[in-house]
Short mmCIF file of C-alpha atoms and ligand atoms in Angstrom, two decimals:
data_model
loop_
_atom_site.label_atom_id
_atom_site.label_comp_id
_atom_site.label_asym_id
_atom_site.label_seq_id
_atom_site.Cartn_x
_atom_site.Cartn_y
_atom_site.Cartn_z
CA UNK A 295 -16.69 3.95 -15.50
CA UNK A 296 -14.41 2.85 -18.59
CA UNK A 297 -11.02 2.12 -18.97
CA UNK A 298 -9.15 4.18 -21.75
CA UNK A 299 -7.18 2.54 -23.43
CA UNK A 300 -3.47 4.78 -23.66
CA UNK A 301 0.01 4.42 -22.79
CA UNK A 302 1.20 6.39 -19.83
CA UNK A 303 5.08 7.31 -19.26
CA UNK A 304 5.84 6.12 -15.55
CA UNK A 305 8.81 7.75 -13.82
CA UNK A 306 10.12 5.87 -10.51
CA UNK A 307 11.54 7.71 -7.56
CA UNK A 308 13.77 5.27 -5.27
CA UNK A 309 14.12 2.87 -8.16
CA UNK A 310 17.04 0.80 -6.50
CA UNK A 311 15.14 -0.05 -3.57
CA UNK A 312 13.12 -2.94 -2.30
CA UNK A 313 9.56 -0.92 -3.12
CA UNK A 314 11.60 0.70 -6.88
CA UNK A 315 12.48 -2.81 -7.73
CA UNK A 316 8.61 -4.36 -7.12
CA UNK A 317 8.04 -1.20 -9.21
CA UNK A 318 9.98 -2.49 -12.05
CA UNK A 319 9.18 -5.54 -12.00
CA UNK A 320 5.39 -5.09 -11.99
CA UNK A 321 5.33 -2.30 -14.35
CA UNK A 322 7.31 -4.54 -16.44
CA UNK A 323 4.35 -6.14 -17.79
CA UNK A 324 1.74 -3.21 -17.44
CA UNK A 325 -0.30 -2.48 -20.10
CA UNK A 326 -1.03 1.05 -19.53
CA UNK A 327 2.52 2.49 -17.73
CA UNK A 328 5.26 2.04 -19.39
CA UNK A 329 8.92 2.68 -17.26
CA UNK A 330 10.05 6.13 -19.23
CA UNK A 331 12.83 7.07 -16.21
CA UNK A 332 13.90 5.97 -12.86
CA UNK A 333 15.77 7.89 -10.36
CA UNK A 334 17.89 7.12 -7.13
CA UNK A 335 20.28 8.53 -4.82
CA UNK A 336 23.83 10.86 -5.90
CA UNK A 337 25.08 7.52 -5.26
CA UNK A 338 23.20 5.65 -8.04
CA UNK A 339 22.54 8.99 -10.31
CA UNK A 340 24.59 8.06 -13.83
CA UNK A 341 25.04 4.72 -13.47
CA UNK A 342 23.18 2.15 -15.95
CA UNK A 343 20.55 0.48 -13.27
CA UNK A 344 21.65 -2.92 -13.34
CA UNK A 345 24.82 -1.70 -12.16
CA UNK A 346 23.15 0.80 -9.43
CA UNK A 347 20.87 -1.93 -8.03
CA UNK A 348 21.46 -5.13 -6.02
CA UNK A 349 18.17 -6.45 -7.74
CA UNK A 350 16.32 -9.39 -5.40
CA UNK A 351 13.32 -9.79 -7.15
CA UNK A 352 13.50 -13.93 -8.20
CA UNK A 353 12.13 -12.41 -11.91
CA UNK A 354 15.20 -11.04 -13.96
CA UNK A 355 15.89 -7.26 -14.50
CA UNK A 356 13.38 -6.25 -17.31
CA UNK A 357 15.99 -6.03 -20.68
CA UNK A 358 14.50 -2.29 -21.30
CA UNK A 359 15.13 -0.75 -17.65
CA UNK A 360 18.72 -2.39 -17.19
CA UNK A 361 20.56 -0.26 -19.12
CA UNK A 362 18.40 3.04 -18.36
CA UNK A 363 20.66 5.75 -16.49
CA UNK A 364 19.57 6.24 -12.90
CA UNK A 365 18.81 9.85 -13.06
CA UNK A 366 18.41 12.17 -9.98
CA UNK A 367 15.51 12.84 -8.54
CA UNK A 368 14.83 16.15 -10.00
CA UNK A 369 11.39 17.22 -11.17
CA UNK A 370 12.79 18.59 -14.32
CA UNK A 371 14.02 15.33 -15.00
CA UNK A 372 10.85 13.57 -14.94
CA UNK A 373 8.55 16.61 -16.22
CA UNK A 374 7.70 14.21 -19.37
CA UNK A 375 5.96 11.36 -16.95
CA UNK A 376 2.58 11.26 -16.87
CA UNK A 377 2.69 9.41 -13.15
CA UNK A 378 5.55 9.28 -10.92
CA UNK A 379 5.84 6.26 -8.44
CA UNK A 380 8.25 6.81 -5.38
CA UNK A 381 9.68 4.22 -3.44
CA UNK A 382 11.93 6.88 -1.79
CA UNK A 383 13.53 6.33 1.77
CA UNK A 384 11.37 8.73 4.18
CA UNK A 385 14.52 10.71 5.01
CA UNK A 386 14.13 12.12 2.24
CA UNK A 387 10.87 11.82 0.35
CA UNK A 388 8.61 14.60 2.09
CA UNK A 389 11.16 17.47 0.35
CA UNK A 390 11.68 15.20 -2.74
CA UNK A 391 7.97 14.35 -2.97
CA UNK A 392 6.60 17.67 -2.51
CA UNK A 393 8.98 19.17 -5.27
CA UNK A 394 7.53 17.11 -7.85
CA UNK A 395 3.93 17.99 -6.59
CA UNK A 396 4.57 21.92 -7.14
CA UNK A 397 5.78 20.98 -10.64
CA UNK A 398 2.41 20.34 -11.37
CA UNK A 399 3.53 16.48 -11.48
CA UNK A 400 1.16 13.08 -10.12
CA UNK A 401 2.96 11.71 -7.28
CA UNK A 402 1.76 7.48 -5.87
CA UNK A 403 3.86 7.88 -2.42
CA UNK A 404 5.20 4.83 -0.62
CA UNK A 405 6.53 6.58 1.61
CA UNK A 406 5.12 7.83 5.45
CA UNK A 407 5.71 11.36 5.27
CA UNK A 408 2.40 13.05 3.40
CA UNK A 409 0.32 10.45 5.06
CA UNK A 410 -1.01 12.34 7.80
CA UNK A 411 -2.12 15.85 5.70
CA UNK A 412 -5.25 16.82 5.87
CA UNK A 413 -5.58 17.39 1.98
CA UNK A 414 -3.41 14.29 0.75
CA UNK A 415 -5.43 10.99 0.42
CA UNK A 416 -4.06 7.59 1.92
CA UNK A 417 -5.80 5.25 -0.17
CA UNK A 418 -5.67 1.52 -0.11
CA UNK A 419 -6.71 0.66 -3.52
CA UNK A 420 -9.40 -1.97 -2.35
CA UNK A 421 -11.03 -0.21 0.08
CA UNK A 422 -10.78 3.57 0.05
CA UNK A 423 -11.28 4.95 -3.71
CA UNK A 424 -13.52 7.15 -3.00
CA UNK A 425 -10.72 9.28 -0.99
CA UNK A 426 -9.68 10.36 -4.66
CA UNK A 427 -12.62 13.07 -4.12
CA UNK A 428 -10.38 14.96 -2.49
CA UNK A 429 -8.34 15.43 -5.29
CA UNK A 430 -9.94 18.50 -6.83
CA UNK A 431 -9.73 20.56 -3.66
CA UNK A 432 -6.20 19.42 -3.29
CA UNK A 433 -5.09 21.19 -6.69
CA UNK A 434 -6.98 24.69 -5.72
CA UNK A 435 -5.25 24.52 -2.71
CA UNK A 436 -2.10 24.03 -4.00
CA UNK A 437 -2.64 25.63 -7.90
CA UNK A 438 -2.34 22.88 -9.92
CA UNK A 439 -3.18 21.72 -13.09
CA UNK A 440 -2.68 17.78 -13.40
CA UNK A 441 -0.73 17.50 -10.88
CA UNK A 442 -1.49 15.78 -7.28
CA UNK A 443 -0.12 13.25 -4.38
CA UNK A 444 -1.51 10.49 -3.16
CA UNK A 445 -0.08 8.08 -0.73
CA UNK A 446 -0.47 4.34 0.09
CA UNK A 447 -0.68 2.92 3.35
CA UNK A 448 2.04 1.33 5.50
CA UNK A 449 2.20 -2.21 4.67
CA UNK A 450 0.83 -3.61 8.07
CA UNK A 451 -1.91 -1.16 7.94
CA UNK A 452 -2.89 -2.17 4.55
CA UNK A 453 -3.68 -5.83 5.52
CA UNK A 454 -5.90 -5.12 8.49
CA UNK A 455 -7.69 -2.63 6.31
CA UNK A 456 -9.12 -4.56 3.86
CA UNK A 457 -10.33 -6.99 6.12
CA UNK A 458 -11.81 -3.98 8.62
CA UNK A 459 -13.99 -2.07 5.54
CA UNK A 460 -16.49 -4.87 5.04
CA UNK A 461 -17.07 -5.87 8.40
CA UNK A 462 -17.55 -2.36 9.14
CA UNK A 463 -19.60 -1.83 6.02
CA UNK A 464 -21.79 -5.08 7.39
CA UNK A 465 -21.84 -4.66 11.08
CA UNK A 466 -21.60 -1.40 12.21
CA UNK A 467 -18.65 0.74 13.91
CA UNK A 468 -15.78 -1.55 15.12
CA UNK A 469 -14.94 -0.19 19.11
CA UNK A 470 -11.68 -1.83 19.14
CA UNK A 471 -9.15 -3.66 17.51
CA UNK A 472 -5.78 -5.29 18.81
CA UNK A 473 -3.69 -6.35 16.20
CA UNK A 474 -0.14 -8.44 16.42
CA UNK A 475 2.24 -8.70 13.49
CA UNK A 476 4.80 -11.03 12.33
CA UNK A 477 6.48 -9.09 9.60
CA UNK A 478 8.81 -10.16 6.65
CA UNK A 479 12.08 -8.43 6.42
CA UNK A 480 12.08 -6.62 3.42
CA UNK A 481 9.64 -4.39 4.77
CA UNK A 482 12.86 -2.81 6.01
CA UNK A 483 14.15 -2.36 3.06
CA UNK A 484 17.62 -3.24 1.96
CA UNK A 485 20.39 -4.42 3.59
CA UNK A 486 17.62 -3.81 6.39
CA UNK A 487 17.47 -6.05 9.83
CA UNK A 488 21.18 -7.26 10.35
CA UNK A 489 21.49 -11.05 9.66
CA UNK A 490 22.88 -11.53 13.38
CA UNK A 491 19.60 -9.82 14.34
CA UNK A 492 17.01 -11.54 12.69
CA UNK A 493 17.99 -14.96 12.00
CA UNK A 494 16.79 -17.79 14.64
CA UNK A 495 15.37 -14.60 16.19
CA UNK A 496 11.80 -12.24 16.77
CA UNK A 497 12.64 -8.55 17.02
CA UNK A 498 9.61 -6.93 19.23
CA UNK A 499 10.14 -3.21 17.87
CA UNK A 500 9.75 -1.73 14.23
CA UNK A 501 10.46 2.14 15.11
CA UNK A 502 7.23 4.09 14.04
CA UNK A 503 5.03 1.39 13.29
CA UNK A 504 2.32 0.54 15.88
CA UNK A 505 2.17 4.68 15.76
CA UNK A 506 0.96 4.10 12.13
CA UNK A 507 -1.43 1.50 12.19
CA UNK A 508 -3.53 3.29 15.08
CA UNK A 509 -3.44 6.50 13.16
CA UNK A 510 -3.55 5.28 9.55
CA UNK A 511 -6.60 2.69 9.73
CA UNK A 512 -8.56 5.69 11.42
CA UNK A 513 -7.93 7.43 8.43
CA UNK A 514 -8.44 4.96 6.05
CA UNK A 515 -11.83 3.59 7.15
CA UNK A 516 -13.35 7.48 7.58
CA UNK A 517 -14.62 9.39 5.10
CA UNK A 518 -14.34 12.58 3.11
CA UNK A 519 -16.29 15.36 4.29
CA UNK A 520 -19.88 16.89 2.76
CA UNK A 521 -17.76 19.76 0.97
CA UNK A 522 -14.81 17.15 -0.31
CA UNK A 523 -12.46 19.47 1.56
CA UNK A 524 -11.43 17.32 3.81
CA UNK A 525 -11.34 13.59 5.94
CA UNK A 526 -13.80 12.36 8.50
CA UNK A 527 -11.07 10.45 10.93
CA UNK A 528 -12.93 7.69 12.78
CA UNK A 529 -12.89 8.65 16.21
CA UNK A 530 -15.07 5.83 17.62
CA UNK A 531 -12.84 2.76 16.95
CA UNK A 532 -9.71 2.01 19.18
CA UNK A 533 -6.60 0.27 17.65
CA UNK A 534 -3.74 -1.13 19.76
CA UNK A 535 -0.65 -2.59 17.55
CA UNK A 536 1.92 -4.79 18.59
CA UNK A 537 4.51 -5.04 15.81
CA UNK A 538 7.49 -7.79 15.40
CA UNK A 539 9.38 -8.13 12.52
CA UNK A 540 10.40 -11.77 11.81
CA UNK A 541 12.89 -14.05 10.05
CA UNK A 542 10.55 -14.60 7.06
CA UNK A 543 11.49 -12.42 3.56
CA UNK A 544 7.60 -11.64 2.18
CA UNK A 545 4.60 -11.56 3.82
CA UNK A 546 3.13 -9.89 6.51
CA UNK A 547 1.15 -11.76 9.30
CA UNK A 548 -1.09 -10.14 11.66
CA UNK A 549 -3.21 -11.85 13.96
CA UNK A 550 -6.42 -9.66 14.98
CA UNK A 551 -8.93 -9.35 17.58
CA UNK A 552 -12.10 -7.11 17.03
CA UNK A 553 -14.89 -5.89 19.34
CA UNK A 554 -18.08 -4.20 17.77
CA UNK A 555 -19.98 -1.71 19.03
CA UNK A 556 -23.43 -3.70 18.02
CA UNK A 557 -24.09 -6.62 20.07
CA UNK A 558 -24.99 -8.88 19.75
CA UNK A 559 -22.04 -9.40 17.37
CA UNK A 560 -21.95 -11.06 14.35
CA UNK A 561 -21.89 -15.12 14.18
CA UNK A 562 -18.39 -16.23 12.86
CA UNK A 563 -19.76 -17.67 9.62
CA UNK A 564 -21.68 -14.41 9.13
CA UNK A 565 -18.34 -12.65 9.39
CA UNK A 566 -16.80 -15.51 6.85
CA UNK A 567 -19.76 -14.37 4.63
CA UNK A 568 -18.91 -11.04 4.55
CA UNK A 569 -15.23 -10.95 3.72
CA UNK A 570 -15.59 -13.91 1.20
CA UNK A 571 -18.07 -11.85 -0.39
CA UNK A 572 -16.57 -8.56 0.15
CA UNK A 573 -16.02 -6.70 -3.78
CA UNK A 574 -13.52 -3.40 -3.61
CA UNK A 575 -14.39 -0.34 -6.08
CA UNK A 576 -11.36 -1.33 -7.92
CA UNK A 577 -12.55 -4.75 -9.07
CA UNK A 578 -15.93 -3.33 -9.70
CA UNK A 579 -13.96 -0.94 -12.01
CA UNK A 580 -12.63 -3.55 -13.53
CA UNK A 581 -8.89 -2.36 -12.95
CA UNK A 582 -5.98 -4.48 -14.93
CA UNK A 583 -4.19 -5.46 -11.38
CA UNK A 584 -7.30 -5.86 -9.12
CA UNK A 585 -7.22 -9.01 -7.72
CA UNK A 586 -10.11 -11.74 -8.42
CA UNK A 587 -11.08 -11.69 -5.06
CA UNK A 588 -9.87 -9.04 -2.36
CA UNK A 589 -10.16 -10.89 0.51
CA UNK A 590 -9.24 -14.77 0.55
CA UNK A 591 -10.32 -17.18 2.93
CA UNK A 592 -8.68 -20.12 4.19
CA UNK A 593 -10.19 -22.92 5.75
CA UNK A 594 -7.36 -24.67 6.84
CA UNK A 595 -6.59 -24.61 10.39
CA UNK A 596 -2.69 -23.69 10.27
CA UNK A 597 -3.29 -20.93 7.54
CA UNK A 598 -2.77 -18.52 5.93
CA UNK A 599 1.29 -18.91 5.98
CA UNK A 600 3.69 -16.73 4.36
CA UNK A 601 5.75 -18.84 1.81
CA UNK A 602 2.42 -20.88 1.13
CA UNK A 603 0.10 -17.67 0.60
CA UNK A 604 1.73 -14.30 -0.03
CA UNK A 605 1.13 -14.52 -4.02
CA UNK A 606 -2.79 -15.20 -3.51
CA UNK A 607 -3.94 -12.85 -6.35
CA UNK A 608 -0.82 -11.97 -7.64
CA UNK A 609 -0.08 -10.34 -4.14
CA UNK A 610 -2.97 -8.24 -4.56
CA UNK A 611 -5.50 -10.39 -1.81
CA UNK A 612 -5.35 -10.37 1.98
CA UNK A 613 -6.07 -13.94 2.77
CA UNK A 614 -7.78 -14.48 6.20
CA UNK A 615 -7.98 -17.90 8.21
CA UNK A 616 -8.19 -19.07 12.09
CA UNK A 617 -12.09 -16.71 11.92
CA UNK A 618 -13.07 -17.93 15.60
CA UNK A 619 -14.94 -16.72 18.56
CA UNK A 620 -12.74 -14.52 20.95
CA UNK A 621 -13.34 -14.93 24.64
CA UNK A 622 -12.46 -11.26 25.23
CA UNK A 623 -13.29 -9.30 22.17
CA UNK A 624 -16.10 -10.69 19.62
CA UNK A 625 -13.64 -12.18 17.01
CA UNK A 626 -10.61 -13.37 15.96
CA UNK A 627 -8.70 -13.47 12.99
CA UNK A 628 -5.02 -14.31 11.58
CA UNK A 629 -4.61 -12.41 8.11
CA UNK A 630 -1.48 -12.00 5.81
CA UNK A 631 -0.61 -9.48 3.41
CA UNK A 632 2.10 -9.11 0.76
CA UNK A 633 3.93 -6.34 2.04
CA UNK A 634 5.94 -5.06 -1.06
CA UNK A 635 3.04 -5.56 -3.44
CA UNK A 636 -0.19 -5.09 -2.02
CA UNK A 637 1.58 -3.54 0.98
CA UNK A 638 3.69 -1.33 -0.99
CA UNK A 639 4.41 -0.69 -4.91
CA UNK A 640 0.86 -2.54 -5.61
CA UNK A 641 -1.47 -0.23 -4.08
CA UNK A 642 0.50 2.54 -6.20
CA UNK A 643 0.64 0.56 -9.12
CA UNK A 644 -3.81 -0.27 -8.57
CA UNK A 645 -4.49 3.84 -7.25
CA UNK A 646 -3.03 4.78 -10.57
CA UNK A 647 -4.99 2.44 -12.28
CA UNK A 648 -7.88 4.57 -10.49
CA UNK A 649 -7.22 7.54 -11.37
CA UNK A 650 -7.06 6.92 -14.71
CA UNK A 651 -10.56 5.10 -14.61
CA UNK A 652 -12.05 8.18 -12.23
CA UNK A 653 -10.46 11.09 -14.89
CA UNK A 654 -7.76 11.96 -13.00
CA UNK A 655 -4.67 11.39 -14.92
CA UNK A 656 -4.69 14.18 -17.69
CA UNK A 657 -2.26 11.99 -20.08
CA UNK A 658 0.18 14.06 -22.15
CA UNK A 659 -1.25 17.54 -21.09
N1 NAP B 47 9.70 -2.39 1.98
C1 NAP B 47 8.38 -2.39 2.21
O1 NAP B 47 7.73 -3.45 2.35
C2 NAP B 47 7.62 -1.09 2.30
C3 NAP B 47 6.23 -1.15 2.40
C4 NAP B 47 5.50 0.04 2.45
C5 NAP B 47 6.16 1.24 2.42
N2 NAP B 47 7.52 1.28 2.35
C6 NAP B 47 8.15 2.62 2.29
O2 NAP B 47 8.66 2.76 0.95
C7 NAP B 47 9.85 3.55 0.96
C8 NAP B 47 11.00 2.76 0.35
O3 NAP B 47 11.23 1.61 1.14
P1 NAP B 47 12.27 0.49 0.69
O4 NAP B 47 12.02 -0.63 1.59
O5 NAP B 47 12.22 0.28 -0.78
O6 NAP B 47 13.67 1.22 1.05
P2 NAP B 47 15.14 0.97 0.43
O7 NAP B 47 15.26 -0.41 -0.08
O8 NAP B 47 16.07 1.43 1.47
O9 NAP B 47 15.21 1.98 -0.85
C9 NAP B 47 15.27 3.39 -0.67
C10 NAP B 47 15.38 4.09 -2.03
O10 NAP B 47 15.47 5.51 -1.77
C11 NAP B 47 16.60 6.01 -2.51
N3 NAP B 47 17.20 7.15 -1.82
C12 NAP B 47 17.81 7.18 -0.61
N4 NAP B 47 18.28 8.42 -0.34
C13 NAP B 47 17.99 9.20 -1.42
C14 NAP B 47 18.23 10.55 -1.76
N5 NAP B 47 18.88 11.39 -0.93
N6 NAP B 47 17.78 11.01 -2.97
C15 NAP B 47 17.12 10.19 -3.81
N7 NAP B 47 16.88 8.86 -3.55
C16 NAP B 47 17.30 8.39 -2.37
C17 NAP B 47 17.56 4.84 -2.59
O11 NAP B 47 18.50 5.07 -3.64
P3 NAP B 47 20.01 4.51 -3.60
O12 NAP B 47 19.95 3.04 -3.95
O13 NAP B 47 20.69 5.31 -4.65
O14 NAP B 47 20.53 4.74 -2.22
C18 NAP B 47 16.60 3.70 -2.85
O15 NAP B 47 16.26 3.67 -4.21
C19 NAP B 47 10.10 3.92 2.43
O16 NAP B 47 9.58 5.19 2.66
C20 NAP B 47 9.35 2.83 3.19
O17 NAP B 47 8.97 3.24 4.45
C21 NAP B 47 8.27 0.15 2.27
#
């Protein structure tokens, strides 16, 4: 599979937010997408961006996007992109979302509401390519010409993901998997968690998200069916999530516990093998924002930490340390994940990148 070499106009739904602004700042420097209009709330709609946004991101606001007028997210608005990102709030991004797909639009959704369809693929870009299959039956379906939706995973989800596919793919069906997070606060956007809240403080509830990492890693690490029409959810492996959001800003840490269903299982070092080892589709491809390596692995005994290893490949790698025997299950893990790249505007950003390699983004038709 070869990379063409074009120029693709990128439209951003949500630009203001904490996923619009990793957006910007990534596409910033993309060589393929190139940030033709970004869109917001009524509140933001005609203002210059820099003005709309309170940017966080420690790099400045690109010079070119800064004085772009946040538009409203209106199809017609955006019909000239050839790939529209969203970063919308879920309130609101199933309706929004969905309009741009029956415009015959391409739609990389952050967001949780199309997750769970049974004709739009949830792909994490280094494990589940192959989801993009789907893709053709998805246009029949809904009569389109270029246009389709994919979404991304929920950020927790994404982390245990890519460390799940190659142990499955080396071992066998997993039977069970207990996973506890630590996560960053800007997975709750912005303002977010209240100050008062969060700060010398461990909040034991995220609303909605232990509900998505048992569904969504089922999902994920199935298949598509014979006739492409459709997903084969795991129903053999068991996940129970605990989440807990943190007073730490990027980085999501999960520690995990596994069980296969082939015993003996695996020796720890064989598992160490396996993820150190472990090559996605998308590097294979040779995508521009596939990391080196997809899964990092720490020796150390007190990592991986968030401040110290959240920008492992650019954000892009899950980095993996504490791999020990589990006195209960067979393993035991702690991973981390960037949450707003890899976990978020990333895996858009690298499923686009995709597409494009796999056909899928008819450019300027
Ligand atoms: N943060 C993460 O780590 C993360 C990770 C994975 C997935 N996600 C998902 O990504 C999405 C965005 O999250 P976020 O953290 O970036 O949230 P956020 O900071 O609250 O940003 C939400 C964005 O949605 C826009 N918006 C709100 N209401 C709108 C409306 N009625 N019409 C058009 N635009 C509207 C906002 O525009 P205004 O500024 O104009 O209000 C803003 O740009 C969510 O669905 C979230 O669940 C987030």
């Amino acid at each position: 599979m070869s990379l063409p070499e074009v120029q693709l106009k990128a439209g951003i739904l949500g630009a203001t937010g904490t996923v619009g602004q990793r957006f910007i700042s990534l596409l910033s420097k993309h060589p393929y997408f190139t940030i033709h209009v970004v869109g917001a709330s009524l509140r933001s709609a005609g203002q210059e961006y820099a003005k709309a946004t309170r940017w966080k991101m420690t790099t400045p606001i690109p010079a070119e996007v800064g004085n772009m007028l946040v538009q409203e997210c209106k199809p017609e608005l955006f019909r000239e992109c050839d790939v529209i990102f969203s970063g919308l709030d879920s309130d609101v991004a199933g309706e929004i979302e969905t309009s741009f797909l029956k415009a015959d639009l391409v739609v990389f959704s952050n967001a949780k509401n199309h997750r769970r369809d049974p004709v739009v693929p949830l792909i994490v870009p280094t494990v589940n390519p192959s989801h993009f299959d789907l893709i053709p039956h998805q246009r029949s379906l809904h009569s389109l010409h270029k246009g389709f939706i994919v979404t991304n995973a929920n950020c927790s989800t994404t982390g245990l993901v890519v460390v799940l596919k190659p142990l499955q793919d080396a071992f066998g069906p997993i039977e069970a998997v207990i996973v506890q997070t630590m996560q960053a606060i800007s997975g709750a956007g912005y303002p977010g968690v209240a100050s008062l809240d969060i700060y010398d403080n461990v909040v034991p509830f995220i609303s909605g998200e232990e509900e998505k990492m048992e569904y969504e890693t089922l999902k994920i690490l199935g298949d598509v069916n014979e006739t492409a029409t459709g997903f084969n959810i795991l129903s053999f492996t068991k996940v129970s999530a605990s989440c807990n959001r943190v007073p730490v800003i990027d980085g999501h840490t999960e520690c995990v516990s596994i069980k296969f269903k082939n015993q003996p299982p695996p020796s720890v070092e064989q598992i160490i093998h396996a993820l150190d080892s472990y090559v996605s589709e998308s590097q294979q491809i040779g995508c521009h924002s596939a990391p080196e390596k997809a899964i990092i692995i720490s020796r150390d005994q007190d990592r991986p930490q968030p401040r110290l290893d959240r920008d492992n490949g650019d954000g892009y790698s899950v980095t993996v340390g504490r791999v020990r025997k589990c006195n209960v299950f067979d393993v035991k893990f702690t991973l981390l994940v960037h949450n707003t790249i890899l976990g978020a505007a990333g895996s858009g950003i690298l499923n686009a990148e995709i597409a494009l390699a796999k056909g899928l983004l008819k450019v300027g038709s």
